[in-house]
CSV table of C-alpha atoms in Angstrom, one decimal:
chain,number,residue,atom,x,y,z
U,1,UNK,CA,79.3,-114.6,-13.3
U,2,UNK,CA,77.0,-117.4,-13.8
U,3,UNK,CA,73.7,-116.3,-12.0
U,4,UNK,CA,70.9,-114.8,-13.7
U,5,UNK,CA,71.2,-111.8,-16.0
U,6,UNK,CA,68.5,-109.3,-17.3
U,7,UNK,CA,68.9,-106.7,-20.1
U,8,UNK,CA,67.9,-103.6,-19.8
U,9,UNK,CA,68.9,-102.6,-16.5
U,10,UNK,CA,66.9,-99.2,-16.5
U,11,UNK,CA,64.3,-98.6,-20.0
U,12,UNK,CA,62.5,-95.0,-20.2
U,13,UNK,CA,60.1,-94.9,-23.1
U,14,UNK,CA,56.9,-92.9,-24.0
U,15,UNK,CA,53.6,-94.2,-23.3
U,16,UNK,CA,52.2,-96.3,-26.6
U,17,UNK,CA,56.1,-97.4,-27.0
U,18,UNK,CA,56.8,-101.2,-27.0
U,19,UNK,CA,59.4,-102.2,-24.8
U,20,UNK,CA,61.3,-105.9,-24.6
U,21,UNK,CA,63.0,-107.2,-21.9
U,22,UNK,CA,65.6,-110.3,-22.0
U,23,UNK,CA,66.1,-112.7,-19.6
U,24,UNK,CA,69.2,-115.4,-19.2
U,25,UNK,CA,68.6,-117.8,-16.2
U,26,UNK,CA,71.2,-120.1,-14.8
U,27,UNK,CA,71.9,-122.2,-17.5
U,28,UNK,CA,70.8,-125.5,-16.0
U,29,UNK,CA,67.8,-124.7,-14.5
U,30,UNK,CA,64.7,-125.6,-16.5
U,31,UNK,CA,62.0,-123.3,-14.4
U,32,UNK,CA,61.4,-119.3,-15.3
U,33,UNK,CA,59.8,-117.0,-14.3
U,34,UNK,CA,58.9,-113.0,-14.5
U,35,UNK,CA,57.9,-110.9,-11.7
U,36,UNK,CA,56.6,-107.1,-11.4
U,37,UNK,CA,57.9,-105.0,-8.8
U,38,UNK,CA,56.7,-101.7,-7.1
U,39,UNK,CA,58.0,-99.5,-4.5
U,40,UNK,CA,56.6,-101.3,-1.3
U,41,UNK,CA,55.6,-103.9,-2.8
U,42,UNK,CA,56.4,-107.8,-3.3
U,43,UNK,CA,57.2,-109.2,-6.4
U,44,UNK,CA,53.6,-109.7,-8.4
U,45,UNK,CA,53.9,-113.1,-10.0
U,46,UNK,CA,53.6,-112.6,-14.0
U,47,UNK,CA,54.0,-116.0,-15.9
U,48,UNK,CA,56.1,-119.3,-15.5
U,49,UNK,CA,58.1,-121.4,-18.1
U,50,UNK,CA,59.1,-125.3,-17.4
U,51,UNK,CA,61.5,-125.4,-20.5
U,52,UNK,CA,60.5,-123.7,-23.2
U,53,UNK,CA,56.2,-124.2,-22.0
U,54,UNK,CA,54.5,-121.4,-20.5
U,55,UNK,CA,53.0,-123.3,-18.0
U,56,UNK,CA,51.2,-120.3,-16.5
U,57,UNK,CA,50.0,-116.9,-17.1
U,58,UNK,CA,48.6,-114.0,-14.6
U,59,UNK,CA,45.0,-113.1,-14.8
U,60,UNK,CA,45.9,-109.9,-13.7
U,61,UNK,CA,48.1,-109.8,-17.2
U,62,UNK,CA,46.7,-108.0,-20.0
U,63,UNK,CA,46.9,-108.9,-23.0
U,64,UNK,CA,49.4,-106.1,-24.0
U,65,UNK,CA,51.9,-108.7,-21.8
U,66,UNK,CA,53.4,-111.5,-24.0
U,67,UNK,CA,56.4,-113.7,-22.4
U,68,UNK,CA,58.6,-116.3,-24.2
U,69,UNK,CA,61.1,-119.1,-23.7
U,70,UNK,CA,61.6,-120.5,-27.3
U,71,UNK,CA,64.4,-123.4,-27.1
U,72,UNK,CA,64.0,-123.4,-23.3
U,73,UNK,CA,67.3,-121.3,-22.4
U,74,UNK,CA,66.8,-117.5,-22.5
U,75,UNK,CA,63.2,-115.7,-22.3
U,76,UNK,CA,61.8,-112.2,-23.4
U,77,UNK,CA,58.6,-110.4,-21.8
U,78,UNK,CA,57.5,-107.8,-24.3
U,79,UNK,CA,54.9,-104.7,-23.6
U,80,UNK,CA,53.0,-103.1,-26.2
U,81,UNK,CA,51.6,-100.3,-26.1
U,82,UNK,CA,52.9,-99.0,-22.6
U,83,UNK,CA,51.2,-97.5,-20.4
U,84,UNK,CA,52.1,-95.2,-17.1
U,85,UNK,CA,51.3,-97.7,-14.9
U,86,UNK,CA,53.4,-100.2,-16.4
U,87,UNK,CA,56.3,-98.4,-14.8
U,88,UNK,CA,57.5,-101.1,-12.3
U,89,UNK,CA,60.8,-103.3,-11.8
U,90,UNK,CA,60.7,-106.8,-13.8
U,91,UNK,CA,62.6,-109.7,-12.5
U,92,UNK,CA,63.5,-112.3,-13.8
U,93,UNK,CA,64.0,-115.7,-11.8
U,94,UNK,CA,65.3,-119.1,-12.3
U,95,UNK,CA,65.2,-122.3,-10.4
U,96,UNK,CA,65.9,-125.6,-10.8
U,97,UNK,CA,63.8,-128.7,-11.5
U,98,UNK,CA,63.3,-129.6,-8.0
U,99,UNK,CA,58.9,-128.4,-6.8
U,100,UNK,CA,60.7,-126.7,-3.6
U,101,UNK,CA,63.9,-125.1,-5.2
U,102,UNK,CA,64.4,-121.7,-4.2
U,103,UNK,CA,63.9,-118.6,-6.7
U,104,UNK,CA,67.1,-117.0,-8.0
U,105,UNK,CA,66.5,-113.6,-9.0
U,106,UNK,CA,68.4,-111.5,-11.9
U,107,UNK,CA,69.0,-107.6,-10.7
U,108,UNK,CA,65.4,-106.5,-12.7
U,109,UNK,CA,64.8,-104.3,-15.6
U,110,UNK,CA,63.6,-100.9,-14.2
U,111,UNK,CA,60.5,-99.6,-16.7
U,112,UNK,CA,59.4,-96.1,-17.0
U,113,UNK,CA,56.8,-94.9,-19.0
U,114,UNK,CA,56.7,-91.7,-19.7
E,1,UNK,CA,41.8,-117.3,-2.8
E,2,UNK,CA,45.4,-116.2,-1.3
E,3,UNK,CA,46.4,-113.8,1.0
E,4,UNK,CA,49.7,-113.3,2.7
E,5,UNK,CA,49.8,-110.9,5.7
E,6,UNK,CA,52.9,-109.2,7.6
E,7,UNK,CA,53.3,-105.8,9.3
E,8,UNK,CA,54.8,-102.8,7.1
E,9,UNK,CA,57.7,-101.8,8.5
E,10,UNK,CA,59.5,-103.0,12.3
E,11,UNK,CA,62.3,-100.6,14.2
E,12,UNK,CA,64.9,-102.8,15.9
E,13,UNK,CA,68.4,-102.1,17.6
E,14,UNK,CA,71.6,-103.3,16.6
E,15,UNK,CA,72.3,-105.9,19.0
E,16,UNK,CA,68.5,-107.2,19.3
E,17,UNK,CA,66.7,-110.0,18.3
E,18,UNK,CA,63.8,-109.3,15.7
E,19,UNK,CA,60.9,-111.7,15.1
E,20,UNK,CA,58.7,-110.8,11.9
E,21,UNK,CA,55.5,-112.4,11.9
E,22,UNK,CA,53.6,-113.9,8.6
E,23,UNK,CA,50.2,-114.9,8.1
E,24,UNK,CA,48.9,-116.5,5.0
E,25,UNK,CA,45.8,-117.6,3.2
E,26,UNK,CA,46.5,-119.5,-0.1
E,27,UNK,CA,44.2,-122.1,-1.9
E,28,UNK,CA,47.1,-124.7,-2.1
E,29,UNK,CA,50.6,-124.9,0.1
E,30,UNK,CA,54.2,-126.8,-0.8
E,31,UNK,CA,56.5,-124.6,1.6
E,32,UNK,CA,57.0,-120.8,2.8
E,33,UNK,CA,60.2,-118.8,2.1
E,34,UNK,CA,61.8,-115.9,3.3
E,35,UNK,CA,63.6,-114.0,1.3
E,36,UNK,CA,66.1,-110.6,2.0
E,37,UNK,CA,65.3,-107.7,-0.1
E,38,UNK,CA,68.2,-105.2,0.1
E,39,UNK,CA,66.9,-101.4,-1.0
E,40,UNK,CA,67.3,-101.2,-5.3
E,41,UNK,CA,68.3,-105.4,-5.2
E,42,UNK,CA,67.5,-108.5,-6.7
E,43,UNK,CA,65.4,-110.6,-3.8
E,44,UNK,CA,68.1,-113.1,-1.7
E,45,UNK,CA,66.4,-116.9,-0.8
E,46,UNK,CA,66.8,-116.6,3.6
E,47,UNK,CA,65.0,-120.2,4.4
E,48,UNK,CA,62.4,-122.4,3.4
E,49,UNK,CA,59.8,-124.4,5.9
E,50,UNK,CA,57.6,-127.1,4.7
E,51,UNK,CA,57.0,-128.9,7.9
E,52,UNK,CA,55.8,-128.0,11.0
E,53,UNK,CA,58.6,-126.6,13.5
E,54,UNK,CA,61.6,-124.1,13.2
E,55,UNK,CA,65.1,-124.4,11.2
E,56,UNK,CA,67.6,-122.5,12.7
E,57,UNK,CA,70.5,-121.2,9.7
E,58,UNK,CA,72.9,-119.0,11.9
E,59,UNK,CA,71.9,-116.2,12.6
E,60,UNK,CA,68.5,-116.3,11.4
E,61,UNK,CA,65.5,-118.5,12.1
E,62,UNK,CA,62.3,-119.7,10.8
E,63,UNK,CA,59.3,-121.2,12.1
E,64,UNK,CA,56.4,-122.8,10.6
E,65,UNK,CA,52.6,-123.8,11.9
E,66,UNK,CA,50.8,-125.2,8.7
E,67,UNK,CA,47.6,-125.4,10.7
E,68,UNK,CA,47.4,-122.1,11.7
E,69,UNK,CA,49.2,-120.8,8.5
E,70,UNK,CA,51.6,-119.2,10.4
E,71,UNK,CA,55.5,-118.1,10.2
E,72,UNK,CA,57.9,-116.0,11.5
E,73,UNK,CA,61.6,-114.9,10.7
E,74,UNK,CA,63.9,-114.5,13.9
E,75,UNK,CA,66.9,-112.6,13.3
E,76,UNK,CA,69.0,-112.9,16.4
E,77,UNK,CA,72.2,-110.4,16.8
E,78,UNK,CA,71.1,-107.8,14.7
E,79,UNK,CA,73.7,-106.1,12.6
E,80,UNK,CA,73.3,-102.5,10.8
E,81,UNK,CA,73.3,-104.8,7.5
E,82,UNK,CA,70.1,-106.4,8.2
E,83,UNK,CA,68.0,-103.8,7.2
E,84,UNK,CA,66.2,-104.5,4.1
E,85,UNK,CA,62.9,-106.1,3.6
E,86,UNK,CA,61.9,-109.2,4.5
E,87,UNK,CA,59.1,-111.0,1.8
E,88,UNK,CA,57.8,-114.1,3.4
E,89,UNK,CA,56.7,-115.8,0.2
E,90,UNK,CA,54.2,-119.5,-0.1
E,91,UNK,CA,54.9,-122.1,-2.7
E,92,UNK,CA,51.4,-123.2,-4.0
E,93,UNK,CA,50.7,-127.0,-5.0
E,94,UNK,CA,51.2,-128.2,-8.4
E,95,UNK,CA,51.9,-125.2,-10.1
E,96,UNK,CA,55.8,-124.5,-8.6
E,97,UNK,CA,54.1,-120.5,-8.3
E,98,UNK,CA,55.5,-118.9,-5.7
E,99,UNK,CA,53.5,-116.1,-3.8
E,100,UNK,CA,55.0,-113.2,-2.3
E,101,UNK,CA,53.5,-111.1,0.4
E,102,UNK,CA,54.1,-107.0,0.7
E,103,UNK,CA,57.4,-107.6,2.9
E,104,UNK,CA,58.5,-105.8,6.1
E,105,UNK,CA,60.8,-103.3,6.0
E,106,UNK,CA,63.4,-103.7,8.9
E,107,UNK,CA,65.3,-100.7,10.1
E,108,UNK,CA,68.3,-101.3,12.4
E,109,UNK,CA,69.3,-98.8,14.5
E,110,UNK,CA,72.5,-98.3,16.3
């Protein structure tokens, strides 16, 4: 399977926790990028890589959020210090170079914080 | 600022035709998309408008009116399969961002 894969699937952990997610895009696509998740909602746009540069970071991100993409292949978004509203779905999506390429999304990571 | 608008939830019949409206409000625009959210799934890329006018992929539709920042999703011949949610989603200039709205959640019944 050659489309993009996240790891954890499903992550329960206590509140004050850290927790690390893993991302592996498509292989040739040069654009990343995480999304939050909750029930009813859209995806919430988090941050975006071009290679290994994070181009772009939410304002709504704390700074308990840190994402990154270091020889421009796979990326990880780490939480410290969890919290219970942290509990959410984060995808992961990959697209190619191209401004108007579609998104292709990985299946998520499903967070709950205890 | 941006904003992206589109009803809750829409009822349909198997068989039907289905148009799911999106308004948006964004401070720079490269393109709309519609994606297909199946319950517990990854989001699926449906269509993408950056020009005025609709492209018609099967079953499925999608118009575009930049100047009223305006789109809508027709799915013709509705099957049992086609419900999920529907995010319309805008591509902001320059920064490749893509913005997604709430979605619609489209229930097909027999």
């Amino acid at each position: 399977d050659t489309g993009v894969s996240q790891d954890p699937r499903h992550k329960i952990t206590k509140r004050g926790q850290n927790v690390t997610f893993r991302c592996d895009p498509i292989s040739e696509h040069n654009r990343l990028y995480w999304y939050r998740q909750t029930l009813g909602q859209g995806p919430e746009f988090l941050t975006y890589f071009q290679n290994e540069a994070q181009l772009e970071k939410s304002r709504l991100l704390s700074d308990r959020f840190s994402a990154e993409r270091p020889k421009g292949s796979f990326s990880t978004l780490e939480i410290q210090r969890t919290e219970q509203g942290d509990s959410a779905m984060y995808l992961c999506a990959s697209a190619s170079g191209q401004a108007t390429g579609e998104l292709f999304f990985g299946e998520g990571s499903r967070l709950t914080v205890l | 600022g941006q904003n992206i608008d589109q009803p809750t939830e829409m009822t349909a019949t198997e068989g039907a035709i289905v148009q799911i409206n999106c308004t948006y409000q964004t401070s720079g625009f490269n393109g709309l998309f519609w994606y297909q959210q199946h319950a517990g799934e990854a989001p699926t890329f449906l269509s993408y408008n950056v020009l005025d006018g609709l492209e018609e992929k099967g079953r499925f539709s999608s118009f575009l009116s930049r100047s009223k920042g305006y789109s809508y999703l027709l799915l013709k011949e509705l099957q049992m399969k086609d419900s999920a949610s529907y995010l319309c989603a805008v591509l902001n200039t320059g920064g490749f961002k893509t913005i997604f709205g709430a979605g619609t959640r489209l229930f097909v019944k027999a």
